[in-house]
XYZ file of C-alpha atoms in Angstrom:
347
model
C 238.546 157.357 58.926
C 241.273 155.022 61.056
C 239.798 153.350 63.588
C 241.134 149.806 65.583
C 238.283 147.242 65.400
C 237.665 143.625 66.139
C 234.676 141.092 64.351
C 234.565 139.007 66.637
C 235.316 138.567 70.532
C 239.251 137.458 70.925
C 239.404 138.220 67.231
C 242.447 140.006 66.257
C 241.785 143.291 66.824
C 243.062 144.927 62.882
C 244.144 149.121 61.239
C 242.270 149.895 59.015
C 239.495 152.335 57.944
C 236.263 152.111 58.995
C 233.009 154.661 58.049
C 233.176 158.540 59.428
C 231.198 158.924 61.756
C 227.787 161.759 61.577
C 226.858 163.083 64.549
C 223.880 162.120 66.140
C 220.594 164.398 66.662
C 221.434 165.389 70.513
C 225.511 164.400 69.874
C 229.008 165.646 67.979
C 231.535 163.750 66.645
C 235.220 164.347 68.149
C 237.619 164.656 66.663
C 240.285 161.822 68.304
C 243.382 163.890 70.372
C 244.535 160.657 72.795
C 243.291 157.597 74.338
C 243.617 155.839 77.398
C 244.266 152.154 76.999
C 241.817 150.094 80.313
C 241.044 146.653 80.970
C 237.713 147.614 80.489
C 239.049 147.547 76.703
C 240.681 144.500 77.511
C 237.220 142.722 78.952
C 234.885 144.467 76.634
C 237.250 142.018 72.877
C 236.670 139.148 75.146
C 232.750 138.983 75.247
C 232.776 140.226 79.501
C 230.088 143.481 77.705
C 226.628 142.449 77.353
C 226.281 146.106 75.463
C 229.179 144.689 72.547
C 227.108 143.157 69.880
C 227.503 144.604 66.460
C 230.644 143.765 64.562
C 232.914 145.824 63.566
C 233.409 147.054 66.731
C 235.154 150.041 67.818
C 237.155 149.966 71.879
C 237.809 152.830 73.569
C 236.121 155.089 76.565
C 238.904 157.251 77.953
C 239.342 159.438 75.113
C 239.933 163.787 75.270
C 239.447 165.891 71.800
C 238.083 168.761 69.099
C 234.695 168.515 68.536
C 235.043 169.111 64.485
C 231.112 168.307 63.758
C 227.389 169.241 66.230
C 224.491 167.381 65.435
C 220.828 168.793 66.099
C 219.842 169.970 69.867
C 223.063 170.620 71.289
C 223.173 174.135 72.349
C 226.496 173.844 74.637
C 229.162 172.479 71.741
C 230.482 173.837 68.816
C 233.072 173.377 66.602
C 236.992 173.408 67.852
C 235.813 173.007 71.315
C 237.452 170.417 73.306
C 236.914 168.339 75.458
C 236.314 165.348 78.037
C 233.861 161.993 77.192
C 233.020 160.873 80.243
C 233.272 156.774 79.802
C 230.000 156.569 81.367
C 226.901 159.509 78.979
C 223.560 159.475 80.420
C 220.703 160.704 78.948
C 219.567 163.096 80.748
C 215.674 162.130 81.454
C 215.882 158.945 82.966
C 215.411 158.382 86.785
C 219.015 158.550 87.639
C 219.237 160.863 85.222
C 217.238 163.681 87.764
C 219.109 163.275 90.078
C 222.371 164.014 88.742
C 224.009 160.111 87.867
C 224.132 160.878 84.889
C 226.899 158.103 85.001
C 224.476 155.080 85.743
C 222.339 156.224 83.946
C 218.544 153.161 82.611
C 220.138 154.048 78.881
C 223.642 155.425 79.549
C 225.965 155.347 76.246
C 229.021 154.235 76.925
C 231.596 155.208 73.542
C 234.047 151.150 72.651
C 230.975 149.409 74.599
C 226.904 150.375 73.586
C 229.003 152.749 70.561
C 231.633 152.701 69.074
C 234.541 154.664 71.080
C 237.630 156.272 70.298
C 240.435 153.464 68.891
C 239.691 155.551 65.614
C 240.537 158.728 63.908
C 237.125 160.245 65.139
C 234.044 159.358 67.372
C 230.190 160.287 67.656
C 228.750 160.992 71.632
C 225.789 161.110 71.897
C 224.106 163.354 75.365
C 227.039 166.081 74.179
C 224.785 168.615 76.093
C 224.542 166.607 79.950
C 228.415 165.136 80.416
C 231.145 166.962 77.683
C 233.475 168.470 80.267
C 235.383 171.147 78.861
C 239.245 170.398 78.728
C 240.934 173.168 81.138
C 243.622 174.914 78.552
C 246.344 173.842 81.206
C 246.072 170.219 80.457
C 247.153 168.787 77.238
C 245.121 166.086 75.331
C 247.337 163.081 77.221
C 246.594 163.673 80.808
C 243.335 164.444 79.958
C 242.768 161.042 77.945
C 244.484 159.091 80.955
C 242.048 160.344 83.406
C 240.144 158.964 81.421
C 238.281 155.396 82.986
C 240.657 155.057 86.128
C 241.523 158.138 87.422
C 237.939 159.833 87.279
C 236.411 156.661 89.000
C 239.745 156.391 91.418
C 238.504 160.215 92.096
C 234.760 160.125 92.574
C 235.339 156.290 94.933
C 238.275 158.145 96.684
C 236.483 161.262 97.165
C 232.786 161.159 96.736
C 231.995 156.503 98.393
C 234.980 155.999 101.088
C 234.589 159.907 101.767
C 238.668 159.394 102.295
C 239.951 162.254 105.244
C 243.263 162.910 106.707
C 245.179 159.971 108.584
C 242.664 158.161 107.472
C 244.546 154.135 107.083
C 243.406 153.438 104.030
C 243.815 149.834 101.883
C 244.336 149.777 98.004
C 244.765 145.793 97.005
C 245.681 146.314 93.732
C 248.281 148.478 92.405
C 247.651 149.267 88.027
C 246.506 151.732 87.248
C 243.245 152.431 89.583
C 244.645 151.308 92.418
C 248.069 153.542 92.193
C 244.845 156.647 91.398
C 243.279 155.529 94.061
C 246.447 156.401 96.480
C 247.466 159.193 94.522
C 244.624 161.011 95.314
C 243.811 159.151 98.668
C 247.503 160.634 99.630
C 245.989 164.086 98.584
C 244.121 164.017 100.422
C 246.300 163.709 104.035
C 245.214 160.154 104.834
C 247.714 156.968 105.357
C 248.183 154.183 102.538
C 248.832 151.222 102.046
C 249.459 149.392 98.962
C 249.529 145.695 98.087
C 249.403 143.403 95.449
C 252.183 140.922 94.565
C 254.770 142.628 92.298
C 257.412 144.173 94.138
C 258.330 146.429 91.130
C 255.030 147.543 91.496
C 254.548 148.095 95.160
C 258.249 150.225 94.176
C 256.016 152.900 92.187
C 253.372 153.125 94.875
C 255.932 153.934 97.224
C 256.888 156.864 95.028
C 252.977 158.187 95.159
C 253.215 158.050 98.092
C 252.225 154.624 99.746
C 253.265 154.762 103.874
C 253.853 150.531 103.682
C 253.032 148.072 101.235
C 252.006 144.277 100.822
C 253.575 142.400 98.814
C 250.492 139.613 98.648
C 252.833 136.474 97.540
C 255.328 136.651 100.515
C 252.946 137.562 103.820
C 251.361 134.558 105.154
C 247.845 136.071 105.090
C 247.067 139.378 104.385
C 244.053 140.499 106.297
C 246.471 139.998 109.322
C 249.307 142.302 107.226
C 247.134 145.054 107.698
C 244.998 144.478 110.420
C 248.645 144.799 112.437
C 250.018 147.498 110.856
C 246.839 149.284 111.690
C 246.325 148.719 114.791
C 242.761 147.259 113.811
C 241.964 147.701 110.659
C 241.526 150.503 107.732
C 238.788 153.048 107.760
C 238.622 152.264 104.031
C 239.695 150.118 101.588
C 239.515 149.740 97.554
C 239.563 146.383 95.427
C 240.802 148.212 92.992
C 241.748 145.154 90.697
C 237.808 143.005 91.016
C 239.132 139.005 91.333
C 237.547 137.646 94.413
C 240.772 137.211 96.578
C 241.126 141.398 96.639
C 237.281 142.007 96.969
C 237.088 139.003 100.404
C 240.921 140.827 101.667
C 239.492 143.914 101.374
C 236.197 143.598 103.255
C 238.380 142.057 106.353
C 240.728 144.458 106.331
C 238.187 146.813 107.389
C 238.584 148.534 111.243
C 234.658 148.504 112.459
C 232.221 150.627 110.519
C 235.341 150.694 107.963
C 234.688 151.388 104.247
C 235.136 148.760 100.765
C 234.934 151.041 97.976
C 234.585 148.421 95.442
C 236.031 150.185 92.167
C 238.015 147.489 90.172
C 235.715 145.364 87.506
C 234.284 142.664 88.784
C 233.110 140.592 85.535
C 233.144 136.998 83.250
C 233.642 134.559 86.409
C 233.861 136.845 89.098
C 230.494 138.225 88.362
C 229.752 136.524 91.385
C 232.127 136.699 94.514
C 231.309 135.583 97.909
C 231.214 138.052 100.782
C 231.911 137.637 104.381
C 228.751 139.150 105.814
C 229.320 137.872 109.205
C 231.579 140.936 109.746
C 230.026 143.143 107.596
C 227.423 142.435 109.948
C 229.503 142.409 113.206
C 231.831 145.213 112.703
C 229.104 147.421 110.396
C 230.408 147.937 107.509
C 230.030 149.677 104.452
C 230.152 147.519 100.924
C 230.356 150.366 98.101
C 230.623 150.587 94.320
C 231.965 153.412 92.692
C 231.388 152.959 88.540
C 232.229 156.246 86.913
C 231.225 159.767 87.567
C 229.332 162.259 86.567
C 230.529 165.012 83.870
C 229.589 168.567 86.593
C 230.693 166.355 89.525
C 234.821 166.917 87.134
C 235.007 170.334 88.616
C 236.790 168.894 92.008
C 239.564 167.249 91.009
C 240.469 168.985 87.196
C 241.654 172.126 90.468
C 243.239 169.830 92.073
C 245.334 168.538 89.338
C 245.820 172.277 87.146
C 247.384 173.122 91.697
C 249.528 170.716 91.706
C 246.852 168.592 94.703
C 246.916 165.934 92.308
C 250.093 164.449 89.232
C 248.164 162.147 86.745
C 251.235 162.220 84.110
C 253.107 160.843 86.973
C 251.086 156.680 86.371
C 251.352 157.610 82.962
C 253.594 155.125 81.212
C 254.051 156.137 77.922
C 252.589 156.920 74.696
C 251.873 155.058 71.579
C 250.405 154.675 68.152
C 247.541 153.497 67.104
C 248.767 149.830 65.914
C 249.693 149.743 68.828
C 247.239 150.708 71.329
C 245.679 147.477 69.951
C 248.425 145.420 70.894
C 248.859 146.582 74.116
C 245.049 145.947 73.937
C 244.937 142.675 73.579
C 248.794 140.914 75.721
C 246.271 142.063 78.380
C 244.743 138.709 78.056
C 248.828 138.462 80.083
C 250.929 140.813 81.737
C 249.657 144.098 82.470
C 251.356 147.800 81.282
C 253.035 149.091 83.921
C 251.643 152.168 83.396
C 248.816 154.037 82.375
C 249.484 154.030 77.884
C 247.649 156.536 75.997
C 247.411 156.534 72.457
C 248.391 160.085 70.821
C 248.684 158.999 67.139
C 246.105 157.982 65.018
């Protein structure tokens, strides 16, 4: 198969040919039709994820495709089925999976991390019956892939963890893919959203997606005070969609009493341990919540909202690219970020 791969952390991502995968017991092989290029792939490439231990390695975890081979023990899927792959696939047997939390499985399969991913023509997926999601006929592969990590993680973070409701103030810190997804979902739930970023162009996009207020963090003396002023006392829900010490601190500190901080942005590398204003957590009785993906069995509400037109994730797609261009975009994330979601659809 044709694939993009690297042979060491921070090494060139090459495009060449690797052995075709075979379906594992309980798993399937997909023909990859589309795959998003995500900053989590960049974190893996630079060595921030301990799950990547063998080389060559194929990144990619935001995948939609067609089942082309089925392993022993698979009962729900057959050749020709169109599916979406959650980025964290549970084994179905551990204590977390027994509680319906396959996305935080003790022995999960993460394409592009624990195994080869979707920067390739074909990808093997473990635990197929437990995790794969049928692709609705109303959605194409590119839109389905764009849901992959950023949108579906934002959905669970906003809906299930943040429990955002109508007229609540929601502050979104960082308006990349996760942040803009969170903004769109919060607005669909009737919330009032403040978008915070350092880029005016990104903030203009946030306005178009429904942000009631925008704050350029480089143009105010204090982000927290700016949010407290706009909201007359603080946001009910605040989301760190970036994963930096600054955005995490600001997200917690800008909350109203009994507010909820949701950490969606990946805290990795030097940022894995952060300073937390614990005095505010205690004094304001704040909730600190993490959000890591979403279980396949919970995709239904999100997909229904997309099909009904309440959510329009296609608005977040910047462009589609071929495999080589996708590899270049991933490597360029060291110095820049795409203005929207980039999806590989030509392999």
